[in-house]
Amino acid sequence: MTSALFSPIRLADLELANRIVVSPMCQYSADDGVASEWHINHLGMLANSGAALVVAEATGIERRGRITHGCLGLYSDDCEAALARVVAHCRRYGTAKLGIQLAHAGRKASARRPWEGSQPLSPAEDPWQTIAPSAVPFGPEWPVPRAMTAADMERVRDAFVAAARRAVRAGIDATELHGAHGYLLHSFVSPISNKRDDEYGGTLAARMRYPLEIARAVRAAIPKGMPLGARITGSDWVEGGLTPDDAVAFAGALKAAGLDFVCISSGGISAASGPTLVAGTNVQFAEKVRREAGIATRTVGLIATPRQAEAIVAEGKADMVALARAMLDDPHWGWHAAQVLGAEVVRPPQYQRAAPKVWAGASYRD
Ligand SMILES: Cc1cc2nc3c(=O)[nH]c(=O)nc-3n(C[C@H](O)[C@H](O)[C@H](O)COP(=O)(O)O)c2cc1C
């Protein structure tokens, strides 16, 4: 049996051994953006998950672009040095390539960690002024962000470029921009959060303008052969919000800007936005984007079993799958998927005496 999930894929000059990606996951465990021992532990563990690519969490390109006080950042020499240490550790002991998600939380910044409630920081918790395309809050309990001026936009664009350069210096293999989940770039594209009446608001083309400027600037700043992608939204799940057709248009424009892949997620644009993570929902959006925009496409969301992941890739619905919670639950998910699908996966020499032989043909998980 030949597995589609375990077939290689090339993104720009980067060869990935299979189609499995560890989705970016905030750890809220950094100190002023600086990675900690937790990141060594977390990313080091997932670098041996069997996934070809591990994408480090949403990483703030400026201090106020972090979601919480604990979010990872890439805006200082200390941030860069700590990230380089994590990358070196993962490369030395793990088998995966390493990506990073560059992000600005926009109007969803200045919040508590999830285990502290995810609500906006109170005055006693050292909150900060958030910025957004328009002075429209995320929800009724949320602070009103300041609408970005031309100077803000220039500064944030330059900060994306500077962070991307830092990521390259730190040894990262692939970079992606966070353009989903209601954070800054998504909030420019979505009509729910972008009410501007200048050249950055109004039509879809105008709303995409700023994220595309950032994409082009980052593309020009990193090596040509290094993959650059973006996570974008397949649907806002709100009346009047972004639709799958908009995702196709945005993905096509990102491709024209020189991006190598997109990851299709959805939701998060406002506190009122709908349901919505139902297994396979984002897969439909990804299939449409892949077919109509013609760009390498990843998808994410409630992908949990090897056969489910295999079917998504084998049926041409996406080129890659990203897994988040299933990887936390089973940090050797890729090893076990290889066993189920009759494929091979590279293990570090210290662990070579583990599966598949010890399982003697028994299926770990179906
Ligand atoms: C602990 C945790 C942290 C997350 N942090 C991020 C993040 O930094 N960037 C992002 O784009 N998505 C983030 N997500 C969303 C996941 O990447 C993924 O899209 C979502 O969990 C759905 O996939 P799953 O069903 O495989 O968990 C996070 C999810 C979890 C569980």
PDB file of N, CA, C and O and ligand atoms in Angstrom, residues 23-28 56-59 67 101 114 176 178 180-181 183 231 265 277 282 300-304 322-328, ligand 1:
ATOM      1  N   SER A  23       0.407  21.797  13.754  1.00  0.00           N
ATOM      2  CA  SER A  23      -0.191  23.123  13.644  1.00  0.00           C
ATOM      3  C   SER A  23       0.402  24.063  14.700  1.00  0.00           C
ATOM      4  O   SER A  23       0.736  23.623  15.798  1.00  0.00           O
ATOM      5  N   PRO A  24       0.513  25.354  14.375  1.00  0.00           N
ATOM      6  CA  PRO A  24       1.017  26.287  15.393  1.00  0.00           C
ATOM      7  C   PRO A  24       0.113  26.309  16.613  1.00  0.00           C
ATOM      8  O   PRO A  24      -1.107  26.364  16.489  1.00  0.00           O
ATOM      9  N   MET A  25       0.743  26.261  17.782  1.00  0.00           N
ATOM     10  CA  MET A  25      -0.026  26.263  19.033  1.00  0.00           C
ATOM     11  C   MET A  25       0.628  27.156  20.068  1.00  0.00           C
ATOM     12  O   MET A  25       1.728  26.848  20.573  1.00  0.00           O
ATOM     13  N   CYS A  26      -0.057  28.256  20.408  1.00  0.00           N
ATOM     14  CA  CYS A  26       0.424  29.156  21.456  1.00  0.00           C
ATOM     15  C   CYS A  26       0.660  28.369  22.738  1.00  0.00           C
ATOM     16  O   CYS A  26      -0.161  27.531  23.111  1.00  0.00           O
ATOM     17  N   GLN A  27       1.751  28.700  23.412  1.00  0.00           N
ATOM     18  CA  GLN A  27       2.070  28.021  24.678  1.00  0.00           C
ATOM     19  C   GLN A  27       2.002  28.967  25.868  1.00  0.00           C
ATOM     20  O   GLN A  27       2.054  28.529  27.015  1.00  0.00           O
ATOM     21  N   TYR A  28       1.921  30.274  25.611  1.00  0.00           N
ATOM     22  CA  TYR A  28       1.747  31.261  26.695  1.00  0.00           C
ATOM     23  C   TYR A  28       2.826  31.074  27.763  1.00  0.00           C
ATOM     24  O   TYR A  28       2.560  31.241  28.951  1.00  0.00           O
ATOM     25  N   ALA A  56       6.075  26.512  14.805  1.00  0.00           N
ATOM     26  CA  ALA A  56       6.032  27.144  16.125  1.00  0.00           C
ATOM     27  C   ALA A  56       4.879  28.140  16.167  1.00  0.00           C
ATOM     28  O   ALA A  56       4.476  28.706  15.153  1.00  0.00           O
ATOM     29  N   GLU A  57       4.407  28.343  17.350  1.00  0.00           N
ATOM     30  CA  GLU A  57       3.206  29.132  17.640  1.00  0.00           C
ATOM     31  C   GLU A  57       3.202  30.548  17.050  1.00  0.00           C
ATOM     32  O   GLU A  57       4.252  31.094  16.693  1.00  0.00           O
ATOM     33  N   ALA A  58       1.997  31.156  17.063  1.00  0.00           N
ATOM     34  CA  ALA A  58       1.836  32.560  16.684  1.00  0.00           C
ATOM     35  C   ALA A  58       2.858  33.388  17.464  1.00  0.00           C
ATOM     36  O   ALA A  58       2.850  33.403  18.689  1.00  0.00           O
ATOM     37  N   THR A  59       3.725  34.067  16.723  1.00  0.00           N
ATOM     38  CA  THR A  59       4.861  34.753  17.328  1.00  0.00           C
ATOM     39  C   THR A  59       4.745  36.243  17.035  1.00  0.00           C
ATOM     40  O   THR A  59       4.744  36.645  15.868  1.00  0.00           O
ATOM     41  N   ILE A  67      -0.763  38.139  21.930  1.00  0.00           N
ATOM     42  CA  ILE A  67      -2.114  37.996  22.476  1.00  0.00           C
ATOM     43  C   ILE A  67      -2.059  38.241  23.981  1.00  0.00           C
ATOM     44  O   ILE A  67      -2.859  39.001  24.519  1.00  0.00           O
ATOM     45  N   GLN A 101       5.141  30.782  12.787  1.00  0.00           N
ATOM     46  CA  GLN A 101       3.987  31.576  12.372  1.00  0.00           C
ATOM     47  C   GLN A 101       4.190  33.002  12.894  1.00  0.00           C
ATOM     48  O   GLN A 101       4.211  33.218  14.107  1.00  0.00           O
ATOM     49  N   PRO A 114      -5.471  31.428  28.180  1.00  0.00           N
ATOM     50  CA  PRO A 114      -6.721  30.648  28.214  1.00  0.00           C
ATOM     51  C   PRO A 114      -7.044  30.115  29.604  1.00  0.00           C
ATOM     52  O   PRO A 114      -8.197  30.125  30.027  1.00  0.00           O
ATOM     53  N   GLU A 176       5.347  31.328   8.018  1.00  0.00           N
ATOM     54  CA  GLU A 176       3.970  31.594   7.583  1.00  0.00           C
ATOM     55  C   GLU A 176       3.399  32.780   8.332  1.00  0.00           C
ATOM     56  O   GLU A 176       3.752  33.054   9.478  1.00  0.00           O
ATOM     57  N   HIS A 178       0.199  34.791   9.938  1.00  0.00           N
ATOM     58  CA  HIS A 178      -1.103  34.468  10.525  1.00  0.00           C
ATOM     59  C   HIS A 178      -2.148  35.429   9.960  1.00  0.00           C
ATOM     60  O   HIS A 178      -2.219  36.588  10.339  1.00  0.00           O
ATOM     61  N   ALA A 180      -5.517  34.543   9.903  1.00  0.00           N
ATOM     62  CA  ALA A 180      -6.805  33.932  10.270  1.00  0.00           C
ATOM     63  C   ALA A 180      -7.123  34.234  11.728  1.00  0.00           C
ATOM     64  O   ALA A 180      -6.441  35.033  12.382  1.00  0.00           O
ATOM     65  N   HIS A 181      -8.194  33.629  12.214  1.00  0.00           N
ATOM     66  CA  HIS A 181      -8.595  33.627  13.633  1.00  0.00           C
ATOM     67  C   HIS A 181      -8.850  35.018  14.210  1.00  0.00           C
ATOM     68  O   HIS A 181      -8.782  35.210  15.427  1.00  0.00           O
ATOM     69  N   TYR A 183      -7.101  37.782  13.949  1.00  0.00           N
ATOM     70  CA  TYR A 183      -5.951  38.618  14.298  1.00  0.00           C
ATOM     71  C   TYR A 183      -5.731  39.693  13.210  1.00  0.00           C
ATOM     72  O   TYR A 183      -6.507  39.783  12.266  1.00  0.00           O
ATOM     73  N   ARG A 231      -1.698  31.378   6.891  1.00  0.00           N
ATOM     74  CA  ARG A 231      -2.947  30.750   7.329  1.00  0.00           C
ATOM     75  C   ARG A 231      -4.056  31.758   7.076  1.00  0.00           C
ATOM     76  O   ARG A 231      -3.942  32.922   7.501  1.00  0.00           O
ATOM     77  N   SER A 265      -8.064  27.658   7.595  1.00  0.00           N
ATOM     78  CA  SER A 265      -8.755  27.502   8.870  1.00  0.00           C
ATOM     79  C   SER A 265     -10.049  28.293   8.748  1.00  0.00           C
ATOM     80  O   SER A 265     -10.486  28.612   7.639  1.00  0.00           O
ATOM     81  N   LEU A 277     -16.389  24.436  14.619  1.00  0.00           N
ATOM     82  CA  LEU A 277     -15.428  23.438  14.174  1.00  0.00           C
ATOM     83  C   LEU A 277     -16.099  22.082  14.141  1.00  0.00           C
ATOM     84  O   LEU A 277     -16.295  21.451  15.158  1.00  0.00           O
ATOM     85  N   ASN A 282     -13.456  22.670   7.359  1.00  0.00           N
ATOM     86  CA  ASN A 282     -12.391  23.428   6.708  1.00  0.00           C
ATOM     87  C   ASN A 282     -11.856  22.685   5.487  1.00  0.00           C
ATOM     88  O   ASN A 282     -11.318  23.303   4.570  1.00  0.00           O
ATOM     89  N   VAL A 300      -6.783  22.223   8.343  1.00  0.00           N
ATOM     90  CA  VAL A 300      -6.672  21.973   9.779  1.00  0.00           C
ATOM     91  C   VAL A 300      -8.072  21.932  10.370  1.00  0.00           C
ATOM     92  O   VAL A 300      -9.003  22.506   9.829  1.00  0.00           O
ATOM     93  N   GLY A 301      -8.179  21.264  11.499  1.00  0.00           N
ATOM     94  CA  GLY A 301      -9.445  21.295  12.223  1.00  0.00           C
ATOM     95  C   GLY A 301     -10.051  19.931  12.406  1.00  0.00           C
ATOM     96  O   GLY A 301     -10.579  19.355  11.464  1.00  0.00           O
ATOM     97  N   LEU A 302      -9.933  19.411  13.625  1.00  0.00           N
ATOM     98  CA  LEU A 302     -10.536  18.128  13.984  1.00  0.00           C
ATOM     99  C   LEU A 302     -10.080  16.988  13.087  1.00  0.00           C
ATOM    100  O   LEU A 302     -10.863  16.096  12.795  1.00  0.00           O
ATOM    101  N   ILE A 303      -8.862  17.047  12.654  1.00  0.00           N
ATOM    102  CA  ILE A 303      -8.277  15.900  11.959  1.00  0.00           C
ATOM    103  C   ILE A 303      -7.586  15.088  13.056  1.00  0.00           C
ATOM    104  O   ILE A 303      -6.696  15.584  13.741  1.00  0.00           O
ATOM    105  N   ALA A 304      -8.039  13.860  13.228  1.00  0.00           N
ATOM    106  CA  ALA A 304      -7.567  13.102  14.392  1.00  0.00           C
ATOM    107  C   ALA A 304      -7.037  11.719  14.061  1.00  0.00           C
ATOM    108  O   ALA A 304      -6.122  11.243  14.710  1.00  0.00           O
ATOM    109  N   ALA A 322      -2.703  19.738   8.871  1.00  0.00           N
ATOM    110  CA  ALA A 322      -2.098  20.181  10.132  1.00  0.00           C
ATOM    111  C   ALA A 322      -2.946  19.638  11.273  1.00  0.00           C
ATOM    112  O   ALA A 322      -4.174  19.619  11.191  1.00  0.00           O
ATOM    113  N   LEU A 323      -2.272  19.195  12.310  1.00  0.00           N
ATOM    114  CA  LEU A 323      -2.960  18.686  13.495  1.00  0.00           C
ATOM    115  C   LEU A 323      -2.464  19.453  14.714  1.00  0.00           C
ATOM    116  O   LEU A 323      -1.253  19.662  14.862  1.00  0.00           O
ATOM    117  N   ALA A 324      -3.388  19.819  15.567  1.00  0.00           N
ATOM    118  CA  ALA A 324      -3.000  20.516  16.797  1.00  0.00           C
ATOM    119  C   ALA A 324      -3.265  19.618  18.002  1.00  0.00           C
ATOM    120  O   ALA A 324      -2.360  18.952  18.510  1.00  0.00           O
ATOM    121  N   ARG A 325      -4.526  19.519  18.423  1.00  0.00           N
ATOM    122  CA  ARG A 325      -4.803  18.816  19.673  1.00  0.00           C
ATOM    123  C   ARG A 325      -4.445  17.338  19.622  1.00  0.00           C
ATOM    124  O   ARG A 325      -3.968  16.781  20.626  1.00  0.00           O
ATOM    125  N   ALA A 326      -4.624  16.701  18.467  1.00  0.00           N
ATOM    126  CA  ALA A 326      -4.274  15.277  18.384  1.00  0.00           C
ATOM    127  C   ALA A 326      -2.778  15.071  18.621  1.00  0.00           C
ATOM    128  O   ALA A 326      -2.359  14.043  19.152  1.00  0.00           O
ATOM    129  N   MET A 327      -1.976  16.075  18.252  1.00  0.00           N
ATOM    130  CA  MET A 327      -0.522  15.962  18.455  1.00  0.00           C
ATOM    131  C   MET A 327      -0.147  16.136  19.930  1.00  0.00           C
ATOM    132  O   MET A 327       0.817  15.537  20.400  1.00  0.00           O
ATOM    133  N   LEU A 328      -0.912  16.970  20.625  1.00  0.00           N
ATOM    134  CA  LEU A 328      -0.642  17.117  22.065  1.00  0.00           C
ATOM    135  C   LEU A 328      -1.027  15.830  22.790  1.00  0.00           C
ATOM    136  O   LEU A 328      -0.371  15.404  23.740  1.00  0.00           O
TER     137      LEU A 328
HETATM  138  C1  LIG B   1      -3.205  25.032  22.605  1.00  0.00           C
HETATM  139  C2  LIG B   1      -3.563  25.607  21.260  1.00  0.00           C
HETATM  140  C3  LIG B   1      -2.913  26.744  20.802  1.00  0.00           C
HETATM  141  C4  LIG B   1      -3.199  27.265  19.536  1.00  0.00           C
HETATM  142  N1  LIG B   1      -2.464  28.320  19.043  1.00  0.00           N
HETATM  143  C5  LIG B   1      -2.565  28.662  17.741  1.00  0.00           C
HETATM  144  C6  LIG B   1      -1.650  29.540  17.134  1.00  0.00           C
HETATM  145  O1  LIG B   1      -0.687  29.982  17.754  1.00  0.00           O
HETATM  146  N2  LIG B   1      -1.839  29.872  15.831  1.00  0.00           N
HETATM  147  C7  LIG B   1      -2.874  29.361  15.098  1.00  0.00           C
HETATM  148  O2  LIG B   1      -3.005  29.689  13.927  1.00  0.00           O
HETATM  149  N3  LIG B   1      -3.732  28.479  15.644  1.00  0.00           N
HETATM  150  C8  LIG B   1      -3.587  28.105  16.930  1.00  0.00           C
HETATM  151  N4  LIG B   1      -4.408  27.160  17.462  1.00  0.00           N
HETATM  152  C9  LIG B   1      -5.381  26.506  16.569  1.00  0.00           C
HETATM  153  C10 LIG B   1      -4.774  25.237  15.990  1.00  0.00           C
HETATM  154  O3  LIG B   1      -3.585  25.495  15.265  1.00  0.00           O
HETATM  155  C11 LIG B   1      -5.777  24.511  15.109  1.00  0.00           C
HETATM  156  O4  LIG B   1      -6.079  25.320  14.002  1.00  0.00           O
HETATM  157  C12 LIG B   1      -7.064  24.173  15.862  1.00  0.00           C
HETATM  158  O5  LIG B   1      -6.787  23.695  17.174  1.00  0.00           O
HETATM  159  C13 LIG B   1      -7.892  23.114  15.139  1.00  0.00           C
HETATM  160  O6  LIG B   1      -7.095  21.971  14.925  1.00  0.00           O
HETATM  161  P1  LIG B   1      -7.210  20.637  15.836  1.00  0.00           P
HETATM  162  O7  LIG B   1      -8.639  20.192  15.750  1.00  0.00           O
HETATM  163  O8  LIG B   1      -6.235  19.671  15.174  1.00  0.00           O
HETATM  164  O9  LIG B   1      -6.825  20.995  17.234  1.00  0.00           O
HETATM  165  C14 LIG B   1      -4.186  26.654  18.735  1.00  0.00           C
HETATM  166  C15 LIG B   1      -4.870  25.531  19.228  1.00  0.00           C
HETATM  167  C16 LIG B   1      -4.547  24.999  20.453  1.00  0.00           C
HETATM  168  C17 LIG B   1      -5.262  23.750  20.911  1.00  0.00           C
END
